[in-house]
PDB file of C-alpha atoms in Angstrom:
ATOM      1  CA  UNK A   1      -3.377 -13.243 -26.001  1.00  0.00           C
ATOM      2  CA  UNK A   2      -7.062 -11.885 -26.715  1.00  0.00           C
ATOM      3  CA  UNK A   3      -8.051 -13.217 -30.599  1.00  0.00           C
ATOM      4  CA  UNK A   4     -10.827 -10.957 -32.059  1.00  0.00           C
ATOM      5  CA  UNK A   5     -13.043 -13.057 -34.305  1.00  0.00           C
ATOM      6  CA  UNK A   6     -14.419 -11.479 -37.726  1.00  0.00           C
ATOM      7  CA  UNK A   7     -16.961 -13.276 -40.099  1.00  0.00           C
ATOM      8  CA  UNK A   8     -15.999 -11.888 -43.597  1.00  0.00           C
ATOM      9  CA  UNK A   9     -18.203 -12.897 -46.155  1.00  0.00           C
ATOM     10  CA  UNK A  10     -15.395 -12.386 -48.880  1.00  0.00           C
ATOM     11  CA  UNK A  11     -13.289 -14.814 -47.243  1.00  0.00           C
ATOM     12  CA  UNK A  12     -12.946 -18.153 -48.399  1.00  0.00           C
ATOM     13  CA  UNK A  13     -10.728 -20.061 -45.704  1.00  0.00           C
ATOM     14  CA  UNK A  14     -10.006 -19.493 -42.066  1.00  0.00           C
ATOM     15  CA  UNK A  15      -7.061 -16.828 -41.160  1.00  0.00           C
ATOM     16  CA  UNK A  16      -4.986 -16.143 -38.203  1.00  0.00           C
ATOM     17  CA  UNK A  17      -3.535 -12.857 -38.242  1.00  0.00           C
ATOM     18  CA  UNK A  18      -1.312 -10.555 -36.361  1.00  0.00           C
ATOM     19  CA  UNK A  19      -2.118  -6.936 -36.934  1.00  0.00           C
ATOM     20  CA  UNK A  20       1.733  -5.306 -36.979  1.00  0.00           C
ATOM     21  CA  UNK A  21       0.485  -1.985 -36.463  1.00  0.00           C
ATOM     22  CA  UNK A  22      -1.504  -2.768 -33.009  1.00  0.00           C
ATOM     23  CA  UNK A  23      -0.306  -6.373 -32.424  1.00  0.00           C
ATOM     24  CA  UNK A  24      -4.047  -7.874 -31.860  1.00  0.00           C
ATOM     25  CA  UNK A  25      -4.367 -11.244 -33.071  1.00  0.00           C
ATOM     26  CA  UNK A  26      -7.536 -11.670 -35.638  1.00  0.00           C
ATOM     27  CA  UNK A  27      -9.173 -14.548 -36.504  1.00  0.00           C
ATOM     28  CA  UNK A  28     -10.763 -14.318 -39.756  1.00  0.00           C
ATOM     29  CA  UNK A  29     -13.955 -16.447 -40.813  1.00  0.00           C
ATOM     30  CA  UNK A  30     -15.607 -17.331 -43.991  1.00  0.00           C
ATOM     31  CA  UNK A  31     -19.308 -16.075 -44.015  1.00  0.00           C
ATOM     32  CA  UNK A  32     -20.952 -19.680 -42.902  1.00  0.00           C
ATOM     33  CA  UNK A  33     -18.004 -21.230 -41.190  1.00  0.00           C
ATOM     34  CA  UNK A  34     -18.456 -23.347 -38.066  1.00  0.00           C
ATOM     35  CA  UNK A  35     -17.150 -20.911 -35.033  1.00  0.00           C
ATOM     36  CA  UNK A  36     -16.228 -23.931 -32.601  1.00  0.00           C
ATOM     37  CA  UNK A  37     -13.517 -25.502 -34.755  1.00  0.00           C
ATOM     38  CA  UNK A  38     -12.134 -22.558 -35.947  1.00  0.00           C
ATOM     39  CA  UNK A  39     -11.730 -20.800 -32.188  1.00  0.00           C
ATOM     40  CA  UNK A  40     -10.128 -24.509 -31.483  1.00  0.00           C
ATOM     41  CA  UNK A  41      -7.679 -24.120 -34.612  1.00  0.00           C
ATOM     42  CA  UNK A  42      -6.714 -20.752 -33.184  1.00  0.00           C
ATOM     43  CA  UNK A  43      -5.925 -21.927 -29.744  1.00  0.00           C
ATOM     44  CA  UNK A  44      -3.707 -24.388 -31.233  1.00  0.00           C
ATOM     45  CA  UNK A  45      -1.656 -21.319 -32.663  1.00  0.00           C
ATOM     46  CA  UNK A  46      -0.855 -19.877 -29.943  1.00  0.00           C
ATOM     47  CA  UNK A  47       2.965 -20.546 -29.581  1.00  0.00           C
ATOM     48  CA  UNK A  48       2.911 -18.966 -33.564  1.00  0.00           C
ATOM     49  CA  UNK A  49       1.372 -16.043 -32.308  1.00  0.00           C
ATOM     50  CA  UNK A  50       3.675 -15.364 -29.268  1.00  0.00           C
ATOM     51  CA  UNK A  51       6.633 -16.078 -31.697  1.00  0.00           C
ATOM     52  CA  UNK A  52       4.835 -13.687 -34.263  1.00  0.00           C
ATOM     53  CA  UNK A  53       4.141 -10.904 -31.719  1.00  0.00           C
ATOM     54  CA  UNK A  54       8.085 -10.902 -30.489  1.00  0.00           C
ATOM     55  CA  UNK A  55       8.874  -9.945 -33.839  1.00  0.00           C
ATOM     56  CA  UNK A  56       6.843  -6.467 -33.512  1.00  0.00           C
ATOM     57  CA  UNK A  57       8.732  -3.070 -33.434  1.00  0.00           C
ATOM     58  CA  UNK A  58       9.216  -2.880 -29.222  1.00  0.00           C
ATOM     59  CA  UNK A  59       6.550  -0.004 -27.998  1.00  0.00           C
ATOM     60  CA  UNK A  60       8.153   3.442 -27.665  1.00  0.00           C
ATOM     61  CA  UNK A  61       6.015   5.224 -24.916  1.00  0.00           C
ATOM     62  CA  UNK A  62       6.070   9.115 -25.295  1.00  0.00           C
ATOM     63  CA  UNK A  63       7.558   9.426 -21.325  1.00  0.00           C
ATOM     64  CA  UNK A  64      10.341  10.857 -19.823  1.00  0.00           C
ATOM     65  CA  UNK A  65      14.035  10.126 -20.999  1.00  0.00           C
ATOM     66  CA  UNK A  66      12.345   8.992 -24.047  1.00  0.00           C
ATOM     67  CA  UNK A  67      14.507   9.529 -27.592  1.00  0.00           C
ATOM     68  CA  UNK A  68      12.537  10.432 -30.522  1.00  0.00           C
ATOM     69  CA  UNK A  69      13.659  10.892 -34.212  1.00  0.00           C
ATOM     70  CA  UNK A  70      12.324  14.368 -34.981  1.00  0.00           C
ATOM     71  CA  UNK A  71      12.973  15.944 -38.940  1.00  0.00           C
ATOM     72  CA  UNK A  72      16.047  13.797 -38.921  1.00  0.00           C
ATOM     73  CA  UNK A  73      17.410  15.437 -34.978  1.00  0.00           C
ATOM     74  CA  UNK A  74      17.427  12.946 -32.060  1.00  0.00           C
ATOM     75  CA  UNK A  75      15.353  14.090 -29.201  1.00  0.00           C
ATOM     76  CA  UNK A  76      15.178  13.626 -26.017  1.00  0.00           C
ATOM     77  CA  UNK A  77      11.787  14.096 -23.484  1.00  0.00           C
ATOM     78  CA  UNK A  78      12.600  16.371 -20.565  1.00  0.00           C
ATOM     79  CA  UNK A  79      10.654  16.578 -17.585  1.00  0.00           C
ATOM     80  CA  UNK A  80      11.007  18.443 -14.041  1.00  0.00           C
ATOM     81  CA  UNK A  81       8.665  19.685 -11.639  1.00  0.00           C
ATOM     82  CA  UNK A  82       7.104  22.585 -12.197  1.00  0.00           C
ATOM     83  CA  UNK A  83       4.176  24.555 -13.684  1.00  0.00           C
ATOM     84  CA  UNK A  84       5.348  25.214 -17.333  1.00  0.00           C
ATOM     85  CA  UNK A  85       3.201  23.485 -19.309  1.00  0.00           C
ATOM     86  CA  UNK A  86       4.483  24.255 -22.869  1.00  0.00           C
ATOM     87  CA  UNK A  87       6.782  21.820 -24.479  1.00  0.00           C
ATOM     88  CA  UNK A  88       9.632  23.652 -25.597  1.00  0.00           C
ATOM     89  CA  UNK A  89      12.222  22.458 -27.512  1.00  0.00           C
ATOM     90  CA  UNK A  90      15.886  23.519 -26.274  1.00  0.00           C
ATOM     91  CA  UNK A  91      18.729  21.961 -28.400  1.00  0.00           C
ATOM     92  CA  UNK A  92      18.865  18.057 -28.626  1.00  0.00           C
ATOM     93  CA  UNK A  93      15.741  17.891 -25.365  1.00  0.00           C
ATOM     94  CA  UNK A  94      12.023  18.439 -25.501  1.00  0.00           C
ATOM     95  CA  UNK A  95      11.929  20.268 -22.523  1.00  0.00           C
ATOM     96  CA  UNK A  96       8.313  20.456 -20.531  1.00  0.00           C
ATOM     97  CA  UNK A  97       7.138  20.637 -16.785  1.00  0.00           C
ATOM     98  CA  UNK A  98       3.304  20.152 -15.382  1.00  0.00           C
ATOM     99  CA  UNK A  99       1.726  17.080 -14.502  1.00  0.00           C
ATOM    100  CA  UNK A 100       4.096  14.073 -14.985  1.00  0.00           C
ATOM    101  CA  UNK A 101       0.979  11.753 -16.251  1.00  0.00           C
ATOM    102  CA  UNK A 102       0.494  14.437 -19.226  1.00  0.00           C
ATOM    103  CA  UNK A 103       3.899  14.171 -20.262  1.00  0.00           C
ATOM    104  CA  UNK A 104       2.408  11.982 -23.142  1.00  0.00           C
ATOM    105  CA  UNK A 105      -0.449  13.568 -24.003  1.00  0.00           C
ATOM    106  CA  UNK A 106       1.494  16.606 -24.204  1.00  0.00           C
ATOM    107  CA  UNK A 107       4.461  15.471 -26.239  1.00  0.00           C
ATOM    108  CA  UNK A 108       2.335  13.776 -28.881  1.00  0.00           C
ATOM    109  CA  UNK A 109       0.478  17.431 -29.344  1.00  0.00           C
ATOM    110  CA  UNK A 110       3.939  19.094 -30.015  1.00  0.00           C
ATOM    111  CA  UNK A 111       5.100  16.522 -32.384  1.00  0.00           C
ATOM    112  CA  UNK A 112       1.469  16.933 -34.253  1.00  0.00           C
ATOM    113  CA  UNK A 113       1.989  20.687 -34.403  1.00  0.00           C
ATOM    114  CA  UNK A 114       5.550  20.328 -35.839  1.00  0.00           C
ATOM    115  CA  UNK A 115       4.472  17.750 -38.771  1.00  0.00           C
ATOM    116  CA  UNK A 116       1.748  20.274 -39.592  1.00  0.00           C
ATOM    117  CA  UNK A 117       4.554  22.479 -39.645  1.00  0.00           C
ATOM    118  CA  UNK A 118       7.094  20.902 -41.653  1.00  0.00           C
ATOM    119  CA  UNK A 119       4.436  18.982 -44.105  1.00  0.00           C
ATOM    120  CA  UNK A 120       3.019  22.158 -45.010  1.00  0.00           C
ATOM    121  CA  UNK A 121       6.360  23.410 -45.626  1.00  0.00           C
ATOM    122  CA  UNK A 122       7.017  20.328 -47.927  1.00  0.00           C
ATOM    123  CA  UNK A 123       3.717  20.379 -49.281  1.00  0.00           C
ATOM    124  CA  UNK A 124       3.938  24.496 -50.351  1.00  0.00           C
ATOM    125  CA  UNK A 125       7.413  23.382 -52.130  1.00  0.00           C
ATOM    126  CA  UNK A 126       6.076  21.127 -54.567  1.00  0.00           C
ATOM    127  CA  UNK A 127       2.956  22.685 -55.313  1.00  0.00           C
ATOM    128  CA  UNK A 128       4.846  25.439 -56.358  1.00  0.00           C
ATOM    129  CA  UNK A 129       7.441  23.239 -58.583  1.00  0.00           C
ATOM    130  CA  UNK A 130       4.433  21.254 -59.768  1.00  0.00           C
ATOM    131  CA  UNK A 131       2.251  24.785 -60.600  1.00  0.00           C
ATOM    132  CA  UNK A 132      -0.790  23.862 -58.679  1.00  0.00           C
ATOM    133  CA  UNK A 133      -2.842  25.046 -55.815  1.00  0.00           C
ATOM    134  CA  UNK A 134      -3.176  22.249 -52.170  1.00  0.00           C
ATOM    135  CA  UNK A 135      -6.307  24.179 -50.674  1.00  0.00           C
ATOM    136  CA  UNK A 136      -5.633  22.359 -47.113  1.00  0.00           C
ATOM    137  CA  UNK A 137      -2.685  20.663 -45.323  1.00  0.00           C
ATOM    138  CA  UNK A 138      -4.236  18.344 -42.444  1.00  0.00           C
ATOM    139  CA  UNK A 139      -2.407  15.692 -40.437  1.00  0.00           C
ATOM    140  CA  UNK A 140      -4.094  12.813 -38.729  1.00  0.00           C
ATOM    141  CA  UNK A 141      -2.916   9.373 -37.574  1.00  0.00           C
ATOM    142  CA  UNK A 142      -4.189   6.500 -40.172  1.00  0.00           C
ATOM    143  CA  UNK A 143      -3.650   3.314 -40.353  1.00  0.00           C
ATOM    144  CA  UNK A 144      -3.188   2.459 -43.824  1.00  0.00           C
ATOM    145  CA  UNK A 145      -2.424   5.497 -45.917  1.00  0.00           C
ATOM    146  CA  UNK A 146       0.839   8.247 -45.111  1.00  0.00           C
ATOM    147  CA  UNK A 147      -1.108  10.747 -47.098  1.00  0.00           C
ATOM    148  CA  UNK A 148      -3.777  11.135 -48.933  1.00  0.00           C
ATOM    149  CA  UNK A 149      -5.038  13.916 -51.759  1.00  0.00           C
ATOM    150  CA  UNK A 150      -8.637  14.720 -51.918  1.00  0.00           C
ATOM    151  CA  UNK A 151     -10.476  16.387 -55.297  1.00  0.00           C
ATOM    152  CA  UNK A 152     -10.617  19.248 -53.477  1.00  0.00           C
ATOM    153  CA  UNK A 153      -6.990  20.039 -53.298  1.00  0.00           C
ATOM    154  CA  UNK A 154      -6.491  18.816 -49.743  1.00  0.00           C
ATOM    155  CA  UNK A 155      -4.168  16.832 -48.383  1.00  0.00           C
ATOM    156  CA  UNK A 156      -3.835  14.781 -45.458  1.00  0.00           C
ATOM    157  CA  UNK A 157      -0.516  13.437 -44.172  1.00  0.00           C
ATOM    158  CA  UNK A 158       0.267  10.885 -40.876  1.00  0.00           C
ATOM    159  CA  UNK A 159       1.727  13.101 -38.464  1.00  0.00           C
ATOM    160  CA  UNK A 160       4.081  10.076 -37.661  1.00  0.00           C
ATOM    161  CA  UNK A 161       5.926  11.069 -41.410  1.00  0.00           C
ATOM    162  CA  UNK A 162       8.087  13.332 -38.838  1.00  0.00           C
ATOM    163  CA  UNK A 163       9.679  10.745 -37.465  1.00  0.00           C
ATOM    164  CA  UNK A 164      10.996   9.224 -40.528  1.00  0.00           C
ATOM    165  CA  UNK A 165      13.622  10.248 -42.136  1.00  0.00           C
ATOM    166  CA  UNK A 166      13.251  13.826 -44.237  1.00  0.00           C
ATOM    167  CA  UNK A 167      14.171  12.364 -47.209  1.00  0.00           C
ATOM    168  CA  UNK A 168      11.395   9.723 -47.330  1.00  0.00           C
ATOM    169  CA  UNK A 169       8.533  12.452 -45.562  1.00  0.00           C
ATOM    170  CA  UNK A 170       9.497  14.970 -48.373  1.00  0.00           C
ATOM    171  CA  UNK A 171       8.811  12.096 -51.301  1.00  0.00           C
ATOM    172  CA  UNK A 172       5.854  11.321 -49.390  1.00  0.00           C
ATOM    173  CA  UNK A 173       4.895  15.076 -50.176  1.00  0.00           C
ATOM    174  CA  UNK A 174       6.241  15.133 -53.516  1.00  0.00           C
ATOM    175  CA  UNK A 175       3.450  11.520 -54.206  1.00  0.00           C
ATOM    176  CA  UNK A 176       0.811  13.687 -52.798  1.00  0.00           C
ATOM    177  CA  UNK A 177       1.446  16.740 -54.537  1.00  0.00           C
ATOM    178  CA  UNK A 178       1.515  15.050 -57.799  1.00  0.00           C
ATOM    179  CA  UNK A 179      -2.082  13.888 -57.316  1.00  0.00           C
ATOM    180  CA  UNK A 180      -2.748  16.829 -57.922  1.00  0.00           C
ATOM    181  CA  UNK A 181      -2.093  16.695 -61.775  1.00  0.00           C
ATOM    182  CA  UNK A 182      -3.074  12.795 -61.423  1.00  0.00           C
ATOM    183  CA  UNK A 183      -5.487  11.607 -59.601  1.00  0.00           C
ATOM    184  CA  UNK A 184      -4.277   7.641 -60.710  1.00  0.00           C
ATOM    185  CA  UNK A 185      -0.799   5.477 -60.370  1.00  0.00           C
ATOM    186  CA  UNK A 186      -0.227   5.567 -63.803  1.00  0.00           C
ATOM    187  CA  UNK A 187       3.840   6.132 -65.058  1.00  0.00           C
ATOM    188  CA  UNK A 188       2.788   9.888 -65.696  1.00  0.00           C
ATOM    189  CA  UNK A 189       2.417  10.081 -62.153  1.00  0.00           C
ATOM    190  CA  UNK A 190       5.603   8.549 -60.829  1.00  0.00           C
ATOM    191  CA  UNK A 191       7.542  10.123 -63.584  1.00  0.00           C
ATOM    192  CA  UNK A 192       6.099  13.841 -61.938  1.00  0.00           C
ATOM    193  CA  UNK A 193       6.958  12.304 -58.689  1.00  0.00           C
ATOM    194  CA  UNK A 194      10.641  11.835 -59.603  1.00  0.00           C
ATOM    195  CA  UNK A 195      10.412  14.607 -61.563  1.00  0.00           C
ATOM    196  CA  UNK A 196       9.342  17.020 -58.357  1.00  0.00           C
ATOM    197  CA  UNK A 197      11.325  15.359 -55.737  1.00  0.00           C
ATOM    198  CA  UNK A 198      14.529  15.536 -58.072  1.00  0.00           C
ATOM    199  CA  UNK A 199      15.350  11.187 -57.195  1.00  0.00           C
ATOM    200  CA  UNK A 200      13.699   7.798 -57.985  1.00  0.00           C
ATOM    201  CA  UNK A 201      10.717   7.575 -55.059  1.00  0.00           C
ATOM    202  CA  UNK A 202      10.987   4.234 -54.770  1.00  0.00           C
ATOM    203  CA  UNK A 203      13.670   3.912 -51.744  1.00  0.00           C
ATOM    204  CA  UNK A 204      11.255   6.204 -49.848  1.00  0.00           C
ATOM    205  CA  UNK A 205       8.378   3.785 -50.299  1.00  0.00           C
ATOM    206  CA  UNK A 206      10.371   0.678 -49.348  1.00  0.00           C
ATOM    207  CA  UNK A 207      11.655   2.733 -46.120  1.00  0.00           C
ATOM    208  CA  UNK A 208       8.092   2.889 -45.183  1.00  0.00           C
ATOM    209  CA  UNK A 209       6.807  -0.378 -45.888  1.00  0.00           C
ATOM    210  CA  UNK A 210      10.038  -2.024 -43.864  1.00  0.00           C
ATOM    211  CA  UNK A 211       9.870   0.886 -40.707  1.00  0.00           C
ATOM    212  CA  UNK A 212       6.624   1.898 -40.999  1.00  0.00           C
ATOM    213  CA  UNK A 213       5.268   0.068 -38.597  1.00  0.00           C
ATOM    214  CA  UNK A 214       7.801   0.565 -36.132  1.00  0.00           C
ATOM    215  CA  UNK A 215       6.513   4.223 -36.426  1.00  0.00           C
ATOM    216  CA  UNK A 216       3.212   3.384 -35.373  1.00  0.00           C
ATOM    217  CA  UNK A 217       4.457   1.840 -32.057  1.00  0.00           C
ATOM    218  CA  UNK A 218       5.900   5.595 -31.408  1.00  0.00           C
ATOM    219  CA  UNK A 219       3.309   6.312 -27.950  1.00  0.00           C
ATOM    220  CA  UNK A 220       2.391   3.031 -27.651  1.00  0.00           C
ATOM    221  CA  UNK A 221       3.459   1.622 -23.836  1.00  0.00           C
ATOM    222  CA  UNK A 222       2.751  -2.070 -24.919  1.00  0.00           C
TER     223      UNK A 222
END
C-alpha cells in the first residue's frame, strides 16, 4: 500500500492515517521531523493499515448489473448492444446502449442531472417556506461538505445526496436553505432548520456521518 508523506507545520507528532473517503494511507509529519524514522515507523504499520483499509465501504463501480439507491428507488444499470446512447430510465433499470467502456461515464452524468433535478426541487421548497430567494442550485462532488450556501444566495449540493435516503437529502436542503437567514450554527439556525424541514435534523446528520462515506465509494472500481 502506497503511503503519501505530508510535512504539516501545524502538526506536532507523527500520524498515520487512512483517508475513508479514497482509502490512501497518509503519513503526516511535524514541520522539522526526521523523514527516515518516521517512513520506518510507517512500514511497521502496515498490518494496521491492511486491517484499517478492510474496514472501508467495498467500491461500487458504476457498470453493468450494478444496483444503485436512486431518491429512495433501487436501480439497476442496463446495458445491450446498440447505438442509443441516452440513459433512460424504464421502471426499476437504468436502461442505456453505446460503447460498453462509457457505461460509467455515462451513468454518473444521469445521476448528476437527476440530483440537480431533485435538489433544486428541494431547494425551491424551502426557500419558499423560509421566504427567501437561492439565486443558483449547483451540484459538484466534494469531499468534505454535502452542501454549501454562498453570500450570494447560491447553493451547492454533492450530487451523491441522491443516493441517500430522501429524508436525510431533503434536511440537507432544509440546513442549506436556512443559511440563508443565518449565515452561522447558532440555535436560531437549527431551530429554522427543524422548523423548515417539519423534524429534529439531527438523525439526518448522523446518517451521513455513519454512510457517508460509503457514498463516496459509489463509481469507485477499487
Amino acid at each position: 500500500m502506497r503511503i503519501e508523506v505530508v510535512r504539516n507545520a501545524r502538526a506536532r507528532t507523527t500520524r498515520l492515517l487512512l483517508d475513508p473517503l479514497t482509502g490512501r494511507a497518509r503519513l503526516v509529519l511535524p514541520k522539522r521531523a526526521a523523514l527516515k524514522p518516521a517512513i520506518a515507523w510507517a512500514e511497521g504499520k502496515r498490518d494496521w493499515l491492511t486491517a484499517e483499509r478492510a474496514r472501508l465501504p467495498p467500491a461500487a463501480p458504476l457498470i453493468p448489473g450494478a444496483v444503485l439507491t436512486v431518491d429512495d428507488a433501487a436501480l439497476t444499470v442496463m446495458w445491450q448492444e446498440g447505438r442509443r446512447r441516452a440513459v433512460v430510465r424504464e421502471g426499476d433499470t437504468l436502461s442505456l446502449e453505446g460503447p460498453i467502456e462509457t457505461v460509467p461515464r455515462r451513468v454518473e452524468a444521469w445521476l448528476k442531472r437527476a440530483a440537480l433535478m431533485v435538489l433544486t426541487e428541494d431547494t425551491r421548497h424551502y426557500a419558499t417556506l423560509a421566504g427567501v430567494e437561492v439565486t443558483r442550485v449547483s451540484v459538484g462532488d466534494p469531499r468534505g461538505r454535502w452542501g454549501s450556501c454562498s453570500t450570494s444566495g447560491a447553493i451547492r449540493y454533492s450530487w451523491r445526496l441522491l443516493l441517500a435516503p430522501s429524508w436525510v437529502r431533503r434536511a440537507t436542503a432544509a440546513h442549506e436553505v436556512a443559511h440563508r437567514v443565518h449565515m452561522n450554527h447558532q440555535p436560531a439556525f437549527h431551530a429554522l432548520v427543524a422548523e423548515l424541514s417539519g423534524s429534529d435534523p439531527t438523525p439526518a446528520r448522523a446518517w451521513l456521518r455513519a454512510h457517508g462515506a460509503a457514498l463516496h465509494w459509489v463509481g469507485r472500481s477499487s
